[in-house]
mmCIF file of C-alpha atoms in Angstrom:
data_model
loop_
_atom_site.group_PDB
_atom_site.id
_atom_site.type_symbol
_atom_site.label_atom_id
_atom_site.label_comp_id
_atom_site.label_asym_id
_atom_site.label_seq_id
_atom_site.Cartn_x
_atom_site.Cartn_y
_atom_site.Cartn_z
ATOM 1 C CA UNK A 18 173.912 17.378 172.946
ATOM 2 C CA UNK A 19 173.171 15.086 169.984
ATOM 3 C CA UNK A 20 174.223 11.510 170.570
ATOM 4 C CA UNK A 21 174.233 8.725 167.941
ATOM 5 C CA UNK A 22 173.540 5.179 169.086
ATOM 6 C CA UNK A 23 176.173 2.630 168.462
ATOM 7 C CA UNK A 24 174.914 -0.326 166.561
ATOM 8 C CA UNK A 25 175.792 -3.822 167.677
ATOM 9 C CA UNK A 26 178.327 -5.584 165.514
ATOM 10 C CA UNK A 27 177.394 -9.005 164.208
ATOM 11 C CA UNK A 28 180.381 -10.544 166.010
ATOM 12 C CA UNK A 29 179.701 -9.007 169.500
ATOM 13 C CA UNK A 30 181.243 -10.795 172.427
ATOM 14 C CA UNK A 31 179.096 -12.227 175.194
ATOM 15 C CA UNK A 32 180.161 -9.482 177.612
ATOM 16 C CA UNK A 33 178.881 -6.585 175.354
ATOM 17 C CA UNK A 34 175.739 -4.825 176.622
ATOM 18 C CA UNK A 35 172.521 -5.105 174.627
ATOM 19 C CA UNK A 36 171.744 -1.995 172.606
ATOM 20 C CA UNK A 37 168.977 -0.704 174.901
ATOM 21 C CA UNK A 38 171.325 -0.583 177.939
ATOM 22 C CA UNK A 39 174.281 1.065 176.222
ATOM 23 C CA UNK A 40 174.731 4.733 177.219
ATOM 24 C CA UNK A 41 176.151 7.228 174.627
ATOM 25 C CA UNK A 42 179.621 8.371 175.571
ATOM 26 C CA UNK A 43 178.981 12.111 175.118
ATOM 27 C CA UNK A 44 176.059 12.367 177.659
ATOM 28 C CA UNK A 45 178.261 14.154 180.245
ATOM 29 C CA UNK A 46 180.414 17.110 179.270
ATOM 30 C CA UNK A 47 183.970 16.173 180.517
ATOM 31 C CA UNK A 48 185.009 19.811 180.897
ATOM 32 C CA UNK A 49 182.397 20.319 183.538
ATOM 33 C CA UNK A 50 183.734 17.481 185.690
ATOM 34 C CA UNK A 51 187.357 18.788 185.543
ATOM 35 C CA UNK A 52 186.833 20.804 188.782
ATOM 36 C CA UNK A 53 186.521 18.365 191.690
ATOM 37 C CA UNK A 54 184.710 19.254 194.886
ATOM 38 C CA UNK A 55 186.884 21.213 197.384
ATOM 39 C CA UNK A 56 189.340 19.084 199.420
ATOM 40 C CA UNK A 57 189.474 19.012 203.187
ATOM 41 C CA UNK A 58 192.587 21.112 203.484
ATOM 42 C CA UNK A 59 191.789 23.883 201.032
ATOM 43 C CA UNK A 60 193.334 27.267 201.644
ATOM 44 C CA UNK A 61 190.223 29.345 200.676
ATOM 45 C CA UNK A 62 188.154 30.753 203.562
ATOM 46 C CA UNK A 63 184.887 29.208 204.704
ATOM 47 C CA UNK A 64 182.412 31.936 203.979
ATOM 48 C CA UNK A 65 179.293 30.453 205.455
ATOM 49 C CA UNK A 66 178.563 27.753 208.011
ATOM 50 C CA UNK A 67 175.218 25.971 208.390
ATOM 51 C CA UNK A 68 172.908 27.860 210.678
ATOM 52 C CA UNK A 69 170.775 24.884 211.789
ATOM 53 C CA UNK A 70 172.123 22.296 214.144
ATOM 54 C CA UNK A 71 173.486 19.297 212.259
ATOM 55 C CA UNK A 72 172.821 15.755 213.428
ATOM 56 C CA UNK A 73 175.977 14.083 214.680
ATOM 57 C CA UNK A 74 176.081 11.361 212.009
ATOM 58 C CA UNK A 75 175.935 13.776 209.033
ATOM 59 C CA UNK A 76 178.658 16.051 207.826
ATOM 60 C CA UNK A 77 177.923 19.207 205.738
ATOM 61 C CA UNK A 78 178.422 19.312 201.963
ATOM 62 C CA UNK A 79 181.113 21.670 200.869
ATOM 63 C CA UNK A 80 180.985 23.686 197.584
ATOM 64 C CA UNK A 81 182.926 26.453 195.929
ATOM 65 C CA UNK A 82 181.572 30.054 195.986
ATOM 66 C CA UNK A 83 182.055 31.831 192.654
ATOM 67 C CA UNK A 84 181.666 35.373 191.494
ATOM 68 C CA UNK A 85 179.993 36.734 188.432
ATOM 69 C CA UNK A 86 182.212 39.862 188.392
ATOM 70 C CA UNK A 87 184.736 38.665 185.909
ATOM 71 C CA UNK A 88 184.710 35.927 183.345
ATOM 72 C CA UNK A 89 187.653 33.864 184.516
ATOM 73 C CA UNK A 90 188.052 34.390 188.240
ATOM 74 C CA UNK A 91 188.985 31.902 190.891
ATOM 75 C CA UNK A 92 186.387 30.791 193.444
ATOM 76 C CA UNK A 93 186.097 33.204 196.413
ATOM 77 C CA UNK A 94 185.796 30.625 199.073
ATOM 78 C CA UNK A 95 183.878 27.622 200.353
ATOM 79 C CA UNK A 96 180.349 27.154 201.769
ATOM 80 C CA UNK A 97 178.868 24.467 203.917
ATOM 81 C CA UNK A 98 175.453 23.237 202.816
ATOM 82 C CA UNK A 99 173.114 21.334 205.042
ATOM 83 C CA UNK A 100 173.098 17.595 204.164
ATOM 84 C CA UNK A 101 169.285 17.225 204.957
ATOM 85 C CA UNK A 102 168.571 19.598 202.015
ATOM 86 C CA UNK A 103 171.447 19.135 199.615
ATOM 87 C CA UNK A 104 172.508 15.518 200.227
ATOM 88 C CA UNK A 105 169.189 13.596 200.395
ATOM 89 C CA UNK A 106 168.816 10.186 198.827
ATOM 90 C CA UNK A 107 167.795 10.669 195.153
ATOM 91 C CA UNK A 108 164.144 9.661 195.205
ATOM 92 C CA UNK A 109 163.186 9.582 191.528
ATOM 93 C CA UNK A 110 159.626 8.496 192.312
ATOM 94 C CA UNK A 111 159.075 11.622 194.367
ATOM 95 C CA UNK A 112 160.533 13.788 191.582
ATOM 96 C CA UNK A 113 158.201 12.124 189.078
ATOM 97 C CA UNK A 114 155.219 12.705 191.347
ATOM 98 C CA UNK A 115 155.980 16.377 191.954
ATOM 99 C CA UNK A 116 156.666 16.925 188.258
ATOM 100 C CA UNK A 117 153.344 15.385 187.164
ATOM 101 C CA UNK A 118 151.553 17.316 189.896
ATOM 102 C CA UNK A 119 153.018 20.560 188.569
ATOM 103 C CA UNK A 120 151.897 19.746 185.089
ATOM 104 C CA UNK A 121 148.374 18.622 185.937
ATOM 105 C CA UNK A 122 147.048 20.558 188.876
ATOM 106 C CA UNK A 123 146.712 23.751 186.749
ATOM 107 C CA UNK A 124 145.239 21.874 183.787
ATOM 108 C CA UNK A 125 141.793 22.902 182.645
ATOM 109 C CA UNK A 126 140.642 21.181 179.518
ATOM 110 C CA UNK A 127 137.961 23.134 177.667
ATOM 111 C CA UNK A 128 136.984 20.273 175.348
ATOM 112 C CA UNK A 129 133.205 20.207 175.131
ATOM 113 C CA UNK A 130 130.698 18.369 173.031
ATOM 114 C CA UNK A 131 126.913 18.871 172.850
ATOM 115 C CA UNK A 132 124.568 16.157 174.045
ATOM 116 C CA UNK A 133 121.528 15.353 171.942
ATOM 117 C CA UNK A 134 119.407 17.633 174.170
ATOM 118 C CA UNK A 135 121.727 20.592 173.588
ATOM 119 C CA UNK A 136 122.090 20.324 169.779
ATOM 120 C CA UNK A 137 119.795 22.790 168.036
ATOM 121 C CA UNK A 138 116.635 21.307 166.719
ATOM 122 C CA UNK A 139 115.540 17.658 166.748
ATOM 123 C CA UNK A 140 112.397 17.709 168.892
ATOM 124 C CA UNK A 141 110.082 16.041 166.398
ATOM 125 C CA UNK A 142 109.805 12.351 165.718
ATOM 126 C CA UNK A 143 111.162 12.023 162.108
ATOM 127 C CA UNK A 144 108.780 9.245 160.983
ATOM 128 C CA UNK A 145 106.117 7.291 162.694
ATOM 129 C CA UNK A 146 107.048 4.400 164.999
ATOM 130 C CA UNK A 147 105.607 1.608 163.040
ATOM 131 C CA UNK A 148 104.938 1.042 159.333
ATOM 132 C CA UNK A 149 107.630 2.940 157.524
ATOM 133 C CA UNK A 150 110.046 -0.031 157.502
ATOM 134 C CA UNK A 151 112.954 2.121 158.819
ATOM 135 C CA UNK A 152 114.639 1.877 162.213
ATOM 136 C CA UNK A 153 112.624 3.528 164.963
ATOM 137 C CA UNK A 154 113.978 6.948 166.089
ATOM 138 C CA UNK A 155 112.789 9.757 168.296
ATOM 139 C CA UNK A 156 114.756 12.687 166.973
ATOM 140 C CA UNK A 157 117.151 13.531 164.224
ATOM 141 C CA UNK A 158 119.825 14.423 166.788
ATOM 142 C CA UNK A 159 120.010 11.018 168.524
ATOM 143 C CA UNK A 160 122.871 9.310 166.777
ATOM 144 C CA UNK A 161 124.445 8.687 163.347
ATOM 145 C CA UNK A 162 123.663 7.604 160.605
ATOM 146 C CA UNK A 163 120.525 9.666 160.971
ATOM 147 C CA UNK A 164 122.160 12.977 160.468
ATOM 148 C CA UNK A 165 125.755 14.060 160.763
ATOM 149 C CA UNK A 166 125.220 16.789 163.353
ATOM 150 C CA UNK A 167 124.074 14.519 166.118
ATOM 151 C CA UNK A 168 124.797 14.811 169.845
ATOM 152 C CA UNK A 169 127.659 12.973 171.522
ATOM 153 C CA UNK A 170 126.500 10.983 174.535
ATOM 154 C CA UNK A 171 129.817 10.212 176.175
ATOM 155 C CA UNK A 172 132.130 12.908 174.954
ATOM 156 C CA UNK A 173 134.140 15.447 176.948
ATOM 157 C CA UNK A 174 131.823 17.651 178.940
ATOM 158 C CA UNK A 175 132.572 21.268 179.453
ATOM 159 C CA UNK A 176 135.589 22.832 181.118
ATOM 160 C CA UNK A 177 137.051 20.023 183.207
ATOM 161 C CA UNK A 178 139.694 20.489 185.923
ATOM 162 C CA UNK A 179 142.448 18.088 186.984
ATOM 163 C CA UNK A 180 143.233 19.764 190.219
ATOM 164 C CA UNK A 181 144.729 17.810 193.136
ATOM 165 C CA UNK A 182 147.317 18.566 195.818
ATOM 166 C CA UNK A 183 150.190 16.417 196.948
ATOM 167 C CA UNK A 184 150.872 16.358 200.675
ATOM 168 C CA UNK A 185 152.997 19.365 201.736
ATOM 169 C CA UNK A 186 155.859 17.177 202.953
ATOM 170 C CA UNK A 187 156.040 15.340 199.560
ATOM 171 C CA UNK A 188 156.389 18.667 197.749
ATOM 172 C CA UNK A 189 159.065 19.776 200.183
ATOM 173 C CA UNK A 190 160.920 16.490 199.809
ATOM 174 C CA UNK A 191 160.666 16.849 196.010
ATOM 175 C CA UNK A 192 162.485 20.245 196.228
ATOM 176 C CA UNK A 193 165.149 18.712 198.480
ATOM 177 C CA UNK A 194 165.636 15.726 196.152
ATOM 178 C CA UNK A 195 165.921 18.023 193.131
ATOM 179 C CA UNK A 196 168.549 20.209 194.855
ATOM 180 C CA UNK A 197 170.522 17.260 195.973
ATOM 181 C CA UNK A 198 170.462 15.598 192.482
ATOM 182 C CA UNK A 199 171.678 18.855 190.953
ATOM 183 C CA UNK A 200 174.445 19.026 193.631
ATOM 184 C CA UNK A 201 175.467 15.410 193.055
ATOM 185 C CA UNK A 202 175.693 15.816 189.289
ATOM 186 C CA UNK A 203 177.683 19.075 189.787
ATOM 187 C CA UNK A 204 175.045 21.186 188.145
ATOM 188 C CA UNK A 205 174.510 23.366 191.223
ATOM 189 C CA UNK A 206 176.734 26.379 191.761
ATOM 190 C CA UNK A 207 176.835 28.935 194.573
ATOM 191 C CA UNK A 208 177.567 32.589 193.887
ATOM 192 C CA UNK A 209 178.027 35.367 196.365
ATOM 193 C CA UNK A 210 175.652 37.767 194.668
ATOM 194 C CA UNK A 211 174.198 38.436 191.214
ATOM 195 C CA UNK A 212 176.181 41.654 190.513
ATOM 196 C CA UNK A 213 177.464 41.942 186.995
ATOM 197 C CA UNK A 214 179.878 44.661 185.660
ATOM 198 C CA UNK A 215 178.053 45.153 182.395
ATOM 199 C CA UNK A 216 174.371 44.678 181.302
ATOM 200 C CA UNK A 217 175.570 42.775 178.310
ATOM 201 C CA UNK A 218 174.004 39.323 177.354
ATOM 202 C CA UNK A 219 177.182 38.265 175.541
ATOM 203 C CA UNK A 220 179.175 38.684 178.778
ATOM 204 C CA UNK A 221 176.842 36.265 180.584
ATOM 205 C CA UNK A 222 176.937 33.711 177.690
ATOM 206 C CA UNK A 223 180.727 33.779 177.524
ATOM 207 C CA UNK A 224 180.981 33.430 181.327
ATOM 208 C CA UNK A 225 178.728 30.379 181.225
ATOM 209 C CA UNK A 226 180.645 28.887 178.386
ATOM 210 C CA UNK A 227 184.017 29.500 180.067
ATOM 211 C CA UNK A 228 182.981 27.886 183.267
ATOM 212 C CA UNK A 229 181.198 24.981 181.453
ATOM 213 C CA UNK A 230 177.999 25.371 183.420
ATOM 214 C CA UNK A 231 175.758 23.969 180.642
ATOM 215 C CA UNK A 232 173.366 25.106 177.984
ATOM 216 C CA UNK A 233 170.552 26.498 180.158
ATOM 217 C CA UNK A 234 171.037 28.285 183.464
ATOM 218 C CA UNK A 235 168.539 29.151 186.188
ATOM 219 C CA UNK A 236 169.600 32.041 188.426
ATOM 220 C CA UNK A 237 167.874 32.251 191.786
ATOM 221 C CA UNK A 238 168.019 35.233 194.135
ATOM 222 C CA UNK A 239 166.125 35.813 197.418
ATOM 223 C CA UNK A 240 164.634 39.214 196.967
ATOM 224 C CA UNK A 241 162.094 40.270 194.297
ATOM 225 C CA UNK A 242 164.346 43.206 193.317
ATOM 226 C CA UNK A 243 167.300 42.278 191.188
ATOM 227 C CA UNK A 244 170.258 44.412 190.092
ATOM 228 C CA UNK A 245 169.625 46.363 186.841
ATOM 229 C CA UNK A 246 172.499 44.783 185.023
ATOM 230 C CA UNK A 247 171.435 41.208 185.318
ATOM 231 C CA UNK A 248 167.805 42.112 184.569
ATOM 232 C CA UNK A 249 168.874 43.642 181.255
ATOM 233 C CA UNK A 250 171.337 40.891 180.495
ATOM 234 C CA UNK A 251 168.802 38.082 180.927
ATOM 235 C CA UNK A 252 165.895 39.939 179.320
ATOM 236 C CA UNK A 253 166.752 38.857 175.756
ATOM 237 C CA UNK A 254 168.210 35.441 176.555
ATOM 238 C CA UNK A 255 165.928 32.444 176.280
ATOM 239 C CA UNK A 256 167.898 29.740 178.026
ATOM 240 C CA UNK A 257 169.160 31.924 180.913
ATOM 241 C CA UNK A 258 166.280 32.798 183.295
ATOM 242 C CA UNK A 259 166.076 34.681 186.531
ATOM 243 C CA UNK A 260 163.579 33.865 189.292
ATOM 244 C CA UNK A 261 163.171 34.883 192.922
ATOM 245 C CA UNK A 262 163.665 32.187 195.569
ATOM 246 C CA UNK A 263 159.947 31.967 196.179
ATOM 247 C CA UNK A 264 159.502 30.787 192.621
ATOM 248 C CA UNK A 265 161.827 27.815 192.845
ATOM 249 C CA UNK A 266 160.222 24.521 191.704
ATOM 250 C CA UNK A 267 161.100 21.098 190.494
ATOM 251 C CA UNK A 268 160.031 21.568 186.880
ATOM 252 C CA UNK A 269 162.281 24.636 186.374
ATOM 253 C CA UNK A 270 165.179 22.865 187.974
ATOM 254 C CA UNK A 271 164.753 19.904 185.648
ATOM 255 C CA UNK A 272 164.241 22.042 182.603
ATOM 256 C CA UNK A 273 167.396 24.158 183.108
ATOM 257 C CA UNK A 274 170.726 22.306 183.146
ATOM 258 C CA UNK A 275 172.515 24.460 185.714
ATOM 259 C CA UNK A 276 171.097 26.090 188.867
ATOM 260 C CA UNK A 277 172.911 29.082 190.374
ATOM 261 C CA UNK A 278 172.028 30.021 193.947
ATOM 262 C CA UNK A 279 173.291 33.011 195.957
ATOM 263 C CA UNK A 280 174.386 32.613 199.547
ATOM 264 C CA UNK A 281 171.217 34.391 200.776
ATOM 265 C CA UNK A 282 169.138 31.960 198.687
ATOM 266 C CA UNK A 283 170.854 29.011 200.244
ATOM 267 C CA UNK A 284 170.192 30.358 203.787
ATOM 268 C CA UNK A 285 166.499 31.068 202.849
ATOM 269 C CA UNK A 286 165.996 27.580 201.331
ATOM 270 C CA UNK A 287 167.585 25.763 204.249
ATOM 271 C CA UNK A 288 165.476 27.712 206.677
ATOM 272 C CA UNK A 289 162.213 27.063 204.834
ATOM 273 C CA UNK A 290 162.847 23.390 203.882
ATOM 274 C CA UNK A 291 164.277 22.207 207.211
ATOM 275 C CA UNK A 292 161.372 23.520 209.229
ATOM 276 C CA UNK A 293 159.111 20.827 207.772
ATOM 277 C CA UNK A 294 161.291 18.072 209.253
ATOM 278 C CA UNK A 295 160.445 19.036 212.833
ATOM 279 C CA UNK A 296 157.034 20.593 212.882
ATOM 280 C CA UNK A 297 153.779 19.571 214.330
ATOM 281 C CA UNK A 298 150.899 18.842 212.047
ATOM 282 C CA UNK A 299 148.522 21.747 211.590
ATOM 283 C CA UNK A 300 145.194 22.015 213.255
ATOM 284 C CA UNK A 301 143.978 24.715 210.896
ATOM 285 C CA UNK A 302 145.501 25.973 207.612
ATOM 286 C CA UNK A 303 148.774 27.661 208.003
ATOM 287 C CA UNK A 304 147.592 30.884 206.348
ATOM 288 C CA UNK A 305 145.567 31.661 209.519
ATOM 289 C CA UNK A 306 147.663 33.179 212.340
ATOM 290 C CA UNK A 307 149.571 30.919 214.663
ATOM 291 C CA UNK A 308 151.050 32.299 217.858
ATOM 292 C CA UNK A 309 154.400 30.471 217.527
ATOM 293 C CA UNK A 310 154.814 30.538 213.723
ATOM 294 C CA UNK A 311 158.383 31.458 212.701
ATOM 295 C CA UNK B 30 152.331 34.597 159.256
ATOM 296 C CA UNK B 31 148.757 34.279 158.006
ATOM 297 C CA UNK B 32 150.154 34.404 154.441
ATOM 298 C CA UNK B 33 152.614 31.657 155.254
ATOM 299 C CA UNK B 34 149.804 29.506 156.764
ATOM 300 C CA UNK B 35 147.778 30.006 153.560
ATOM 301 C CA UNK B 36 150.844 29.016 151.505
ATOM 302 C CA UNK B 37 151.288 25.906 153.602
ATOM 303 C CA UNK B 38 147.610 25.019 153.046
ATOM 304 C CA UNK B 39 148.081 25.393 149.337
ATOM 305 C CA UNK B 40 151.139 23.212 149.409
ATOM 306 C CA UNK B 41 149.256 20.493 151.316
ATOM 307 C CA UNK B 42 146.426 20.412 148.818
ATOM 308 C CA UNK B 43 148.780 20.423 145.899
ATOM 309 C CA UNK B 44 149.304 16.897 144.676
ATOM 310 C CA UNK B 45 152.192 16.341 142.303
ATOM 311 C CA UNK B 46 151.753 13.962 139.374
ATOM 312 C CA UNK B 47 154.805 11.962 138.542
ATOM 313 C CA UNK B 48 155.085 9.984 135.300
ATOM 314 C CA UNK B 49 156.428 6.516 136.044
ATOM 315 C CA UNK B 50 157.733 4.560 133.028
ATOM 316 C CA UNK B 51 157.272 0.769 133.708
ATOM 317 C CA UNK B 52 159.852 -1.762 132.599
ATOM 318 C CA UNK B 53 157.446 -2.911 129.803
ATOM 319 C CA UNK B 54 157.473 0.630 128.341
ATOM 320 C CA UNK B 55 154.030 1.860 129.288
ATOM 321 C CA UNK B 56 153.682 5.208 131.100
ATOM 322 C CA UNK B 57 151.371 5.804 134.054
ATOM 323 C CA UNK B 58 150.756 8.906 136.106
ATOM 324 C CA UNK B 59 151.150 8.396 139.835
ATOM 325 C CA UNK B 60 149.948 10.979 142.310
ATOM 326 C CA UNK B 61 152.274 11.740 145.236
ATOM 327 C CA UNK B 62 152.040 14.132 148.167
ATOM 328 C CA UNK B 63 155.240 15.839 149.403
ATOM 329 C CA UNK B 64 156.456 14.638 152.828
ATOM 330 C CA UNK B 65 155.019 17.142 155.338
ATOM 331 C CA UNK B 66 157.466 19.330 157.237
ATOM 332 C CA UNK B 67 157.796 18.511 160.913
ATOM 333 C CA UNK B 68 156.306 21.279 163.015
ATOM 334 C CA UNK B 69 158.854 23.701 164.609
ATOM 335 C CA UNK B 70 158.300 23.895 168.314
ATOM 336 C CA UNK B 71 160.243 26.510 170.303
ATOM 337 C CA UNK B 72 161.027 24.685 173.583
ATOM 338 C CA UNK B 73 162.306 27.946 175.170
ATOM 339 C CA UNK B 74 159.615 30.517 174.652
ATOM 340 C CA UNK B 75 158.364 32.636 177.576
ATOM 341 C CA UNK B 76 155.553 30.244 178.635
ATOM 342 C CA UNK B 77 157.639 27.044 178.462
ATOM 343 C CA UNK B 78 160.720 28.457 180.210
ATOM 344 C CA UNK B 79 158.689 30.036 183.047
ATOM 345 C CA UNK B 80 156.322 27.073 183.494
ATOM 346 C CA UNK B 81 155.774 26.015 187.081
ATOM 347 C CA UNK B 82 157.394 29.103 188.613
ATOM 348 C CA UNK B 83 155.638 30.094 191.916
ATOM 349 C CA UNK B 84 154.129 26.654 192.319
ATOM 350 C CA UNK B 85 155.743 26.318 195.775
ATOM 351 C CA UNK B 86 154.638 29.768 196.823
ATOM 352 C CA UNK B 87 152.981 28.302 199.921
ATOM 353 C CA UNK B 88 155.940 26.345 201.206
ATOM 354 C CA UNK B 89 158.588 28.911 200.375
ATOM 355 C CA UNK B 90 156.493 32.046 200.903
ATOM 356 C CA UNK B 91 155.129 31.796 204.428
ATOM 357 C CA UNK B 92 151.780 30.304 203.367
ATOM 358 C CA UNK B 93 150.325 33.737 202.484
ATOM 359 C CA UNK B 94 149.175 32.308 199.114
ATOM 360 C CA UNK B 95 148.214 28.862 197.888
ATOM 361 C CA UNK B 96 149.144 27.335 194.481
ATOM 362 C CA UNK B 97 145.429 27.078 193.708
ATOM 363 C CA UNK B 98 145.304 30.910 193.614
ATOM 364 C CA UNK B 99 147.607 30.696 190.562
ATOM 365 C CA UNK B 100 145.183 28.687 188.401
ATOM 366 C CA UNK B 101 143.597 30.599 185.523
ATOM 367 C CA UNK B 102 140.174 28.948 185.155
ATOM 368 C CA UNK B 103 136.468 29.692 185.235
ATOM 369 C CA UNK B 104 135.653 30.750 188.796
ATOM 370 C CA UNK B 105 133.718 27.548 189.628
ATOM 371 C CA UNK B 106 136.713 25.399 188.755
ATOM 372 C CA UNK B 107 139.470 27.166 190.631
ATOM 373 C CA UNK B 108 140.966 24.632 193.027
ATOM 374 C CA UNK B 109 138.120 22.261 192.549
ATOM 375 C CA UNK B 110 137.844 18.772 191.095
ATOM 376 C CA UNK B 111 134.707 16.715 190.628
ATOM 377 C CA UNK B 112 132.658 14.614 188.348
ATOM 378 C CA UNK B 113 130.292 16.187 185.901
ATOM 379 C CA UNK B 114 127.243 16.439 188.253
ATOM 380 C CA UNK B 115 129.397 18.092 190.968
ATOM 381 C CA UNK B 116 130.934 20.575 188.451
ATOM 382 C CA UNK B 117 127.528 21.470 186.985
ATOM 383 C CA UNK B 118 125.872 21.980 190.359
ATOM 384 C CA UNK B 119 128.800 24.163 191.520
ATOM 385 C CA UNK B 120 128.476 26.200 188.304
ATOM 386 C CA UNK B 121 124.775 26.617 188.911
ATOM 387 C CA UNK B 122 125.415 27.861 192.502
ATOM 388 C CA UNK B 123 128.195 30.261 191.603
ATOM 389 C CA UNK B 124 127.394 31.540 188.089
ATOM 390 C CA UNK B 125 123.755 30.502 187.626
ATOM 391 C CA UNK B 126 122.142 33.868 187.874
ATOM 392 C CA UNK B 127 124.595 35.338 185.292
ATOM 393 C CA UNK B 128 123.987 32.790 182.596
ATOM 394 C CA UNK B 129 121.851 33.147 179.442
ATOM 395 C CA UNK B 130 118.422 31.548 179.536
ATOM 396 C CA UNK B 131 119.213 28.846 176.985
ATOM 397 C CA UNK B 132 122.494 27.876 178.745
ATOM 398 C CA UNK B 133 120.759 27.802 182.119
ATOM 399 C CA UNK B 134 117.939 25.676 180.698
ATOM 400 C CA UNK B 135 120.415 23.175 179.260
ATOM 401 C CA UNK B 136 122.360 23.188 182.461
ATOM 402 C CA UNK B 137 119.303 22.360 184.560
ATOM 403 C CA UNK B 138 118.238 19.662 182.074
ATOM 404 C CA UNK B 139 121.653 18.069 182.302
ATOM 405 C CA UNK B 140 121.756 18.246 186.071
ATOM 406 C CA UNK B 141 118.349 16.588 186.294
ATOM 407 C CA UNK B 142 119.403 13.863 183.861
ATOM 408 C CA UNK B 143 122.691 13.118 185.709
ATOM 409 C CA UNK B 144 121.061 13.067 189.130
ATOM 410 C CA UNK B 145 118.489 10.548 187.967
ATOM 411 C CA UNK B 146 121.198 8.542 186.191
ATOM 412 C CA UNK B 147 123.569 8.362 189.114
ATOM 413 C CA UNK B 148 121.015 7.931 191.839
ATOM 414 C CA UNK B 149 118.342 5.803 190.330
ATOM 415 C CA UNK B 150 120.014 3.566 187.706
ATOM 416 C CA UNK B 151 122.887 1.142 187.764
ATOM 417 C CA UNK B 152 124.611 -0.780 190.489
ATOM 418 C CA UNK B 153 125.916 2.253 192.545
ATOM 419 C CA UNK B 154 123.134 4.409 193.804
#
């Protein structure tokens, strides 16, 4: 979406916002917000209830369940989503921390400069210490202006890593915050399964355009094996991407506008993310066997 | 693509000479460079759209793998962070017997220099 800033008129009233606080009016696509969340007394069936026990003071979040079978079809039913995963307080600082972690922990910078001892040559004293009238030097590789190909004393040194790990619970909370933000901004949609009638990319694009999901869509399914049709349809599309549920992460959710989960994915995510709320801290890494590990 | 890069290099080096006629009537030749084209970045190529996938493979995948197994790096830097002395000594431990003689000699010289610098000079030793 391209938005043009509105410039302040010279006769602005005192109640007008300053230009750096004014939001452009076409930030949010109004067609997407035409469908309100399902009301209490909706006639559609409740397909899935939350598996985990809900605390008494929280009520589950209800969403429509769509199909990908036909382009303009009505929602199949309703789902209940756990509020501790899909309705968490929007912690932008945790999102920022997790996003920077994702960018940096894999980063290896291969910038390297040679020190004066590593530069080829330069073992001999160029002129004698005293008597020549020039500045005293020990080698031609020490520093400019002696010779251009000198060594760098405080430059980048070799392949350097920026690896660090955030605490596990912070990363889990980052996922929960990202999912709840997508839910709150109505960018999250639940689908019963990723079965498409045709392996045509145009069908997917028209479906997305009809339902006003957004420009870029992230499709998430539980298993590593996807139906043939959707694999072929998304193969040539750049902005529509398909990932297994294990590959879900904050950066991809922020990069793609809309996130589409299947019912199995929702159950899988709730099970994995809610376990961290009530677990004991580990005595040894979780990859080693535990007797009571779920 | 190589040809296009060469063309672009030619365009960059080409300096146009414009004749400017001043108000008094004299002509002078001014040299001007064309405004460079902004570089076209594809924000949705394979690498950028799939960036960060499988970063939570530990949390969501039963802790069978760790995100540090995903890093593509020299083997002495996978899942490790340290200052220069720590990195070099780790490199010597893990890869030292496979290195060329010149590289190993430089590595040892650098480790010796850094050890003496960190542990014998300055305020923090």
